[in-house]
Amino acid sequence: MDDIGFILTTYLVTFGSVALLAWRVISRGRSLARQLPDEDKPWI
Amino acid sequence: MVNVTTTASSSTSAAGPAATSPTHAGTRFTRALGIITIAAMLSLAAFGLVFSPADVVQGESVRILYIHVGTVWVAYLAFVITAVSSAAFLWKRTTSLTWDRIAGASAEIGVAFMALTLFAGALWGRLSWGTFWVWDARVTTTAFLFITYVGYLAVRGLGGSQQQRGRRSAVVALLAVLEIPLVHFSVKLWRSVHQDASVADRTTNVTLDGLMLFTLMLALVAFTLVYVWWVLLRQRVLAMQDALDDKGLDYALAERRREVTADALPGSVR
């Protein structure tokens, strides 16, 4: 199947990008949450 | 797993984070939503790559369209939410920075998904049209929309107060969203090699295999879940970033004072 490389690349790049960006949001949230008191986290 | 959010002390100090403060931006809801989202994305991979059949005309390349349609749907949704949140921020009764942060978070996600749309579209185009790129009305206006929102994010990064940032970027967002109808109707306004709406248009009598339609709907749901999870967490991160910009120096000074006081106490060891 000639198309398999294109299809797998699409899925890998999409899922990989979403996972990478999600991880960045989580790690940034952890980093900032350590520096701030609860009063600056109204969702708690 | 211990839920730090619910076990954290409610006592807070203006002089810095309490020792028991949660060290993340999540809640029980966002964690549950995250797990559901991962399950939905894994299901999409399974159905998109394995279980759904090949198309009689497009062959296997139809599998790329589940990603292409799902990501462009989220990009449109994100840009519309950006505009609605921006309007809410500008409206005198609801001029809260939370709206501005939701707008910013939504635009960031929209830009990421629009980039993925263009990428998936280019690979699909190579298989179907024989080229990665054509200066077609739909493709070109979509690229223009992407660049416009990159510009919106750049405007958000300019200097000034948070209120200035909010007002400035809200005006840009309300102008930028006007491009979406242009992109959507570009296939009708100009001659285009890009196909028009097919599944959603009842007049075309397009019939999809049940499993193909299910996979397409699964893609829309999975990517929407990613969007909701992401925008919730990202706007919290932006809120903390704003708080740190406002009070970071106060917190650093208070922390230093605590250290000096601790050093001055009898019996303290460095």
Short mmCIF file of C-alpha atoms in Angstrom, two decimals:
data_model
loop_
_atom_site.label_atom_id
_atom_site.label_comp_id
_atom_site.label_asym_id
_atom_site.label_seq_id
_atom_site.Cartn_x
_atom_site.Cartn_y
_atom_site.Cartn_z
CA MET A 1 0.00 0.00 0.00
CA ASP A 2 1.72 3.17 -1.25
CA ASP A 3 -0.39 5.48 0.92
CA ILE A 4 0.56 3.95 4.25
CA GLY A 5 3.52 6.27 4.84
CA PHE A 6 1.39 9.38 4.32
CA ILE A 7 -1.42 8.05 6.51
CA LEU A 8 0.85 6.98 9.37
CA THR A 9 2.76 10.27 9.20
CA THR A 10 -0.52 12.21 9.49
CA TYR A 11 -1.63 10.23 12.53
CA LEU A 12 1.80 10.26 14.21
CA VAL A 13 2.31 14.00 13.75
CA THR A 14 -1.25 14.83 14.88
CA PHE A 15 -1.30 12.59 17.95
CA GLY A 16 2.33 13.42 18.78
CA SER A 17 1.74 17.17 18.55
CA VAL A 18 -1.38 17.02 20.70
CA ALA A 19 0.43 14.90 23.31
CA LEU A 20 3.48 17.17 23.32
CA LEU A 21 1.47 20.39 23.64
CA ALA A 22 -0.75 18.85 26.34
CA TRP A 23 2.36 17.85 28.29
CA ARG A 24 3.72 21.38 27.99
CA VAL A 25 0.49 22.84 29.42
CA ILE A 26 0.56 20.37 32.32
CA SER A 27 4.23 21.00 33.13
CA ARG A 28 3.80 24.77 32.86
CA GLY A 29 0.79 24.55 35.19
CA ARG A 30 2.84 22.56 37.72
CA SER A 31 5.70 25.01 37.54
CA LEU A 32 3.46 28.05 38.12
CA ALA A 33 1.30 26.37 40.78
CA ARG A 34 4.41 25.78 42.90
CA GLN A 35 5.13 29.51 42.94
CA LEU A 36 1.65 30.78 43.85
CA PRO A 37 -0.68 30.56 46.86
CA ASP A 38 -4.18 29.08 46.68
CA GLU A 39 -5.78 32.51 46.43
CA ASP A 40 -4.36 32.80 42.93
CA LYS A 41 -5.95 29.47 41.93
CA PRO A 42 -9.71 30.23 42.00
CA TRP A 43 -10.60 26.83 40.51
CA ILE A 44 -9.54 25.05 43.72
CA MET B 1 -3.79 8.28 43.81
CA VAL B 2 -4.23 11.10 46.28
CA ASN B 3 -6.26 14.00 45.03
CA VAL B 4 -4.08 16.93 46.03
CA THR B 5 -6.80 19.42 45.12
CA THR B 6 -9.24 18.11 47.67
CA THR B 7 -6.71 17.46 50.41
CA ALA B 8 -4.98 20.80 50.10
CA SER B 9 -5.19 23.29 52.90
CA SER B 10 -7.65 26.07 52.28
CA SER B 11 -5.57 28.49 54.28
CA THR B 12 -3.63 30.72 51.98
CA SER B 13 -1.08 33.37 52.45
CA ALA B 14 -0.66 36.53 50.47
CA ALA B 15 3.04 36.17 51.13
CA GLY B 16 3.51 33.11 48.96
CA PRO B 17 2.32 29.57 48.32
CA ALA B 18 1.30 27.45 51.28
CA ALA B 19 3.25 24.24 51.80
CA THR B 20 0.16 22.16 51.01
CA SER B 21 -0.95 24.09 47.90
CA PRO B 22 -1.72 21.92 44.87
CA THR B 23 1.29 21.86 42.58
CA HIS B 24 -0.71 21.59 39.36
CA ALA B 25 -3.52 23.35 37.50
CA GLY B 26 -5.83 20.33 37.34
CA THR B 27 -8.97 19.38 39.21
CA ARG B 28 -10.82 16.11 39.59
CA PHE B 29 -13.02 17.13 36.63
CA THR B 30 -10.13 17.93 34.26
CA ARG B 31 -8.39 14.69 35.24
CA ALA B 32 -11.51 12.65 34.48
CA LEU B 33 -11.98 14.58 31.24
CA GLY B 34 -8.35 13.89 30.35
CA ILE B 35 -8.80 10.14 30.79
CA ILE B 36 -11.98 10.16 28.66
CA THR B 37 -10.16 12.22 26.01
CA ILE B 38 -7.23 9.77 25.86
CA ALA B 39 -9.70 6.89 25.47
CA ALA B 40 -11.52 8.75 22.68
CA MET B 41 -8.25 9.53 20.86
CA LEU B 42 -7.06 5.92 21.11
CA SER B 43 -10.44 4.77 19.74
CA LEU B 44 -10.07 7.24 16.88
CA ALA B 45 -6.64 5.82 16.04
CA ALA B 46 -8.06 2.28 16.08
CA PHE B 47 -11.12 3.08 13.95
CA GLY B 48 -9.32 5.52 11.66
CA LEU B 49 -6.40 3.23 10.90
CA VAL B 50 -7.83 -0.28 11.24
CA PHE B 51 -11.57 -0.80 11.57
CA SER B 52 -13.03 1.70 9.05
CA PRO B 53 -13.03 0.53 5.42
CA ALA B 54 -11.21 2.11 2.49
CA ASP B 55 -13.24 4.41 0.24
CA VAL B 56 -14.30 3.13 -3.19
CA VAL B 57 -12.93 6.26 -4.90
CA GLN B 58 -10.20 7.62 -2.60
CA GLY B 59 -8.94 4.28 -1.34
CA GLU B 60 -6.93 4.27 1.88
CA SER B 61 -6.23 8.01 1.77
CA VAL B 62 -9.72 8.65 3.16
CA ARG B 63 -8.22 7.79 6.57
CA ILE B 64 -6.38 11.14 6.52
CA LEU B 65 -9.72 12.95 6.22
CA TYR B 66 -10.80 11.83 9.70
CA ILE B 67 -7.88 13.87 11.04
CA HIS B 68 -8.31 16.71 8.55
CA VAL B 69 -12.03 17.24 9.22
CA GLY B 70 -11.70 16.75 12.99
CA THR B 71 -8.87 19.26 13.35
CA VAL B 72 -10.44 21.93 11.15
CA TRP B 73 -13.70 21.61 13.09
CA VAL B 74 -11.83 22.32 16.34
CA ALA B 75 -9.90 25.21 14.75
CA TYR B 76 -13.18 26.85 13.63
CA LEU B 77 -14.74 26.20 17.05
CA ALA B 78 -11.69 27.65 18.83
CA PHE B 79 -11.69 30.82 16.73
CA VAL B 80 -15.43 31.36 17.26
CA ILE B 81 -15.01 30.86 21.03
CA THR B 82 -12.12 33.35 20.88
CA ALA B 83 -14.43 35.91 19.27
CA VAL B 84 -17.31 35.28 21.70
CA SER B 85 -14.98 35.52 24.71
CA SER B 86 -13.44 38.68 23.30
CA ALA B 87 -16.89 40.24 22.87
CA ALA B 88 -17.71 39.27 26.46
CA PHE B 89 -14.50 40.93 27.62
CA LEU B 90 -15.28 44.15 25.77
CA TRP B 91 -18.88 44.26 27.01
CA LYS B 92 -18.98 46.57 30.03
CA ARG B 93 -20.93 44.21 32.29
CA THR B 94 -18.59 41.26 31.88
CA THR B 95 -15.20 42.88 31.49
CA SER B 96 -13.33 40.15 33.37
CA LEU B 97 -9.82 39.09 32.44
CA THR B 98 -11.05 35.49 32.58
CA TRP B 99 -12.79 36.10 29.23
CA ASP B 100 -9.56 37.46 27.81
CA ARG B 101 -7.65 34.40 29.00
CA ILE B 102 -10.26 32.03 27.54
CA ALA B 103 -9.94 33.92 24.25
CA GLY B 104 -6.14 33.62 24.33
CA ALA B 105 -6.16 29.95 25.29
CA SER B 106 -8.74 29.15 22.62
CA ALA B 107 -6.77 30.99 19.92
CA GLU B 108 -3.58 29.11 20.80
CA ILE B 109 -5.40 25.80 20.43
CA GLY B 110 -7.05 26.97 17.21
CA VAL B 111 -3.67 27.85 15.71
CA ALA B 112 -2.23 24.45 16.68
CA PHE B 113 -5.19 22.61 15.15
CA MET B 114 -5.20 24.78 12.03
CA ALA B 115 -1.52 23.90 11.52
CA LEU B 116 -2.45 20.21 11.80
CA THR B 117 -5.32 20.75 9.34
CA LEU B 118 -2.97 22.26 6.77
CA PHE B 119 -0.44 19.48 7.33
CA ALA B 120 -3.00 16.67 6.97
CA GLY B 121 -4.54 18.44 3.99
CA ALA B 122 -1.16 18.69 2.27
CA LEU B 123 -0.50 14.96 2.64
CA TRP B 124 -4.03 14.11 1.48
CA GLY B 125 -3.57 16.51 -1.44
CA ARG B 126 -0.35 14.75 -2.46
CA LEU B 127 -2.23 11.45 -2.65
CA SER B 128 -5.40 12.81 -4.29
CA TRP B 129 -4.28 15.78 -6.40
CA GLY B 130 -0.64 14.78 -6.90
CA THR B 131 0.73 17.85 -5.14
CA PHE B 132 1.21 19.04 -1.56
CA TRP B 133 -0.04 22.53 -2.28
CA VAL B 134 -2.29 24.31 -4.76
CA TRP B 135 -3.16 28.01 -4.80
CA ASP B 136 -6.79 27.03 -4.49
CA ALA B 137 -9.40 29.35 -2.95
CA ARG B 138 -10.14 27.12 0.08
CA VAL B 139 -6.52 26.14 0.72
CA THR B 140 -5.21 29.69 0.35
CA THR B 141 -7.89 31.32 2.52
CA THR B 142 -7.31 28.64 5.18
CA ALA B 143 -3.59 29.44 5.21
CA PHE B 144 -4.48 33.13 5.43
CA LEU B 145 -6.76 32.42 8.41
CA PHE B 146 -3.90 30.54 10.10
CA ILE B 147 -1.51 33.45 9.58
CA THR B 148 -4.12 35.92 10.87
CA TYR B 149 -4.41 34.06 14.18
CA VAL B 150 -0.62 33.73 14.48
CA GLY B 151 -0.74 37.53 14.23
CA TYR B 152 -3.44 37.62 16.93
CA LEU B 153 -1.14 35.66 19.26
CA ALA B 154 1.69 38.06 18.43
CA VAL B 155 -0.57 41.00 19.36
CA ARG B 156 -1.29 39.30 22.70
CA GLY B 157 2.45 39.19 23.33
CA LEU B 158 2.94 42.94 22.94
CA GLY B 159 3.70 44.98 26.05
CA GLY B 160 1.27 46.89 28.26
CA SER B 161 -1.10 46.09 31.10
CA GLN B 162 -3.36 43.03 31.13
CA GLN B 163 -6.39 45.24 30.44
CA GLN B 164 -4.61 46.80 27.46
CA ARG B 165 -3.69 43.34 26.20
CA GLY B 166 -7.31 42.25 26.55
CA ARG B 167 -8.81 45.24 24.73
CA ARG B 168 -6.25 45.22 21.94
CA SER B 169 -6.46 41.50 21.22
CA ALA B 170 -10.28 41.44 21.55
CA VAL B 171 -10.61 43.92 18.69
CA VAL B 172 -8.27 41.81 16.54
CA ALA B 173 -10.23 38.64 17.40
CA LEU B 174 -13.55 40.21 16.43
CA LEU B 175 -12.12 41.22 13.05
CA ALA B 176 -10.28 37.93 12.45
CA VAL B 177 -13.38 35.77 12.97
CA LEU B 178 -14.97 37.42 9.93
CA GLU B 179 -12.56 35.39 7.80
CA ILE B 180 -14.21 32.10 8.75
CA PRO B 181 -17.30 32.57 6.50
CA LEU B 182 -14.93 33.59 3.71
CA VAL B 183 -12.97 30.35 4.14
CA HIS B 184 -16.11 28.24 4.41
CA PHE B 185 -17.85 29.72 1.37
CA SER B 186 -14.69 30.11 -0.73
CA VAL B 187 -15.52 26.88 -2.57
CA LYS B 188 -18.81 28.44 -3.69
CA LEU B 189 -17.50 31.95 -4.34
CA TRP B 190 -14.58 30.88 -6.53
CA ARG B 191 -13.74 27.88 -8.67
CA SER B 192 -12.02 25.43 -6.38
CA VAL B 193 -10.54 21.96 -6.56
CA HIS B 194 -11.36 21.50 -2.88
CA GLN B 195 -14.60 19.65 -2.39
CA ASP B 196 -17.66 21.42 -1.03
CA ALA B 197 -19.50 20.29 2.10
CA SER B 198 -20.72 16.79 1.32
CA VAL B 199 -21.80 14.81 4.39
CA ALA B 200 -23.47 17.79 6.09
CA ASP B 201 -25.20 18.89 2.86
CA ARG B 202 -28.45 16.95 2.48
CA THR B 203 -28.90 17.99 -1.15
CA THR B 204 -25.80 16.07 -2.30
CA ASN B 205 -27.21 12.66 -1.33
CA VAL B 206 -23.78 11.50 -0.22
CA THR B 207 -23.97 8.19 1.56
CA LEU B 208 -21.24 6.98 3.86
CA ASP B 209 -20.58 3.48 5.08
CA GLY B 210 -21.84 3.21 8.67
CA LEU B 211 -18.37 2.60 10.07
CA MET B 212 -16.91 5.51 8.10
CA LEU B 213 -19.61 7.86 9.38
CA PHE B 214 -19.05 6.59 12.93
CA THR B 215 -15.29 7.20 12.63
CA LEU B 216 -15.89 10.71 11.31
CA MET B 217 -18.23 11.50 14.22
CA LEU B 218 -15.73 9.93 16.65
CA ALA B 219 -13.04 12.24 15.28
CA LEU B 220 -15.25 15.29 15.86
CA VAL B 221 -16.04 14.18 19.43
CA ALA B 222 -12.44 13.19 20.28
CA PHE B 223 -10.91 16.43 19.04
CA THR B 224 -13.66 18.48 20.74
CA LEU B 225 -12.82 16.74 24.03
CA VAL B 226 -9.15 17.62 23.50
CA TYR B 227 -10.18 21.23 22.95
CA VAL B 228 -12.35 21.46 26.10
CA TRP B 229 -9.69 19.83 28.29
CA TRP B 230 -6.96 21.97 26.83
CA VAL B 231 -8.77 25.32 27.05
CA LEU B 232 -9.74 24.68 30.70
CA LEU B 233 -6.17 23.95 31.70
CA ARG B 234 -4.54 26.57 29.52
CA GLN B 235 -6.70 29.46 30.77
CA ARG B 236 -5.76 28.47 34.34
CA VAL B 237 -2.09 28.52 33.37
CA LEU B 238 -2.59 31.98 31.85
CA ALA B 239 -4.35 33.13 35.06
CA MET B 240 -1.41 31.96 37.15
CA GLN B 241 1.02 33.62 34.74
CA ASP B 242 -0.91 36.91 35.11
CA ALA B 243 -0.94 36.56 38.90
CA LEU B 244 2.79 35.94 38.91
CA ASP B 245 3.37 38.98 36.69
CA ASP B 246 1.30 41.08 39.12
CA LYS B 247 2.58 39.79 42.44
CA GLY B 248 5.69 37.80 41.67
CA LEU B 249 8.02 40.42 43.14
CA ASP B 250 5.90 40.64 46.33
CA TYR B 251 6.06 36.86 46.73
CA ALA B 252 9.82 36.78 46.15
CA LEU B 253 10.38 39.52 48.75
CA ALA B 254 8.12 37.78 51.28
CA GLU B 255 9.97 34.52 50.71
CA ARG B 256 13.30 36.26 51.26
CA ARG B 257 11.99 37.86 54.48
CA ARG B 258 10.90 34.43 55.73
CA GLU B 259 14.37 33.05 55.04
CA VAL B 260 16.04 35.96 56.85
CA THR B 261 13.70 35.56 59.83
CA ALA B 262 14.39 31.84 59.97
CA ASP B 263 18.15 32.49 59.87
CA ALA B 264 17.88 35.00 62.71
CA LEU B 265 16.08 32.59 65.02
CA PRO B 266 18.27 31.08 67.78
CA GLY B 267 19.49 27.60 66.92
CA SER B 268 18.83 27.93 63.21
CA VAL B 269 21.34 26.07 61.10
CA ARG B 270 22.35 27.01 57.59
#
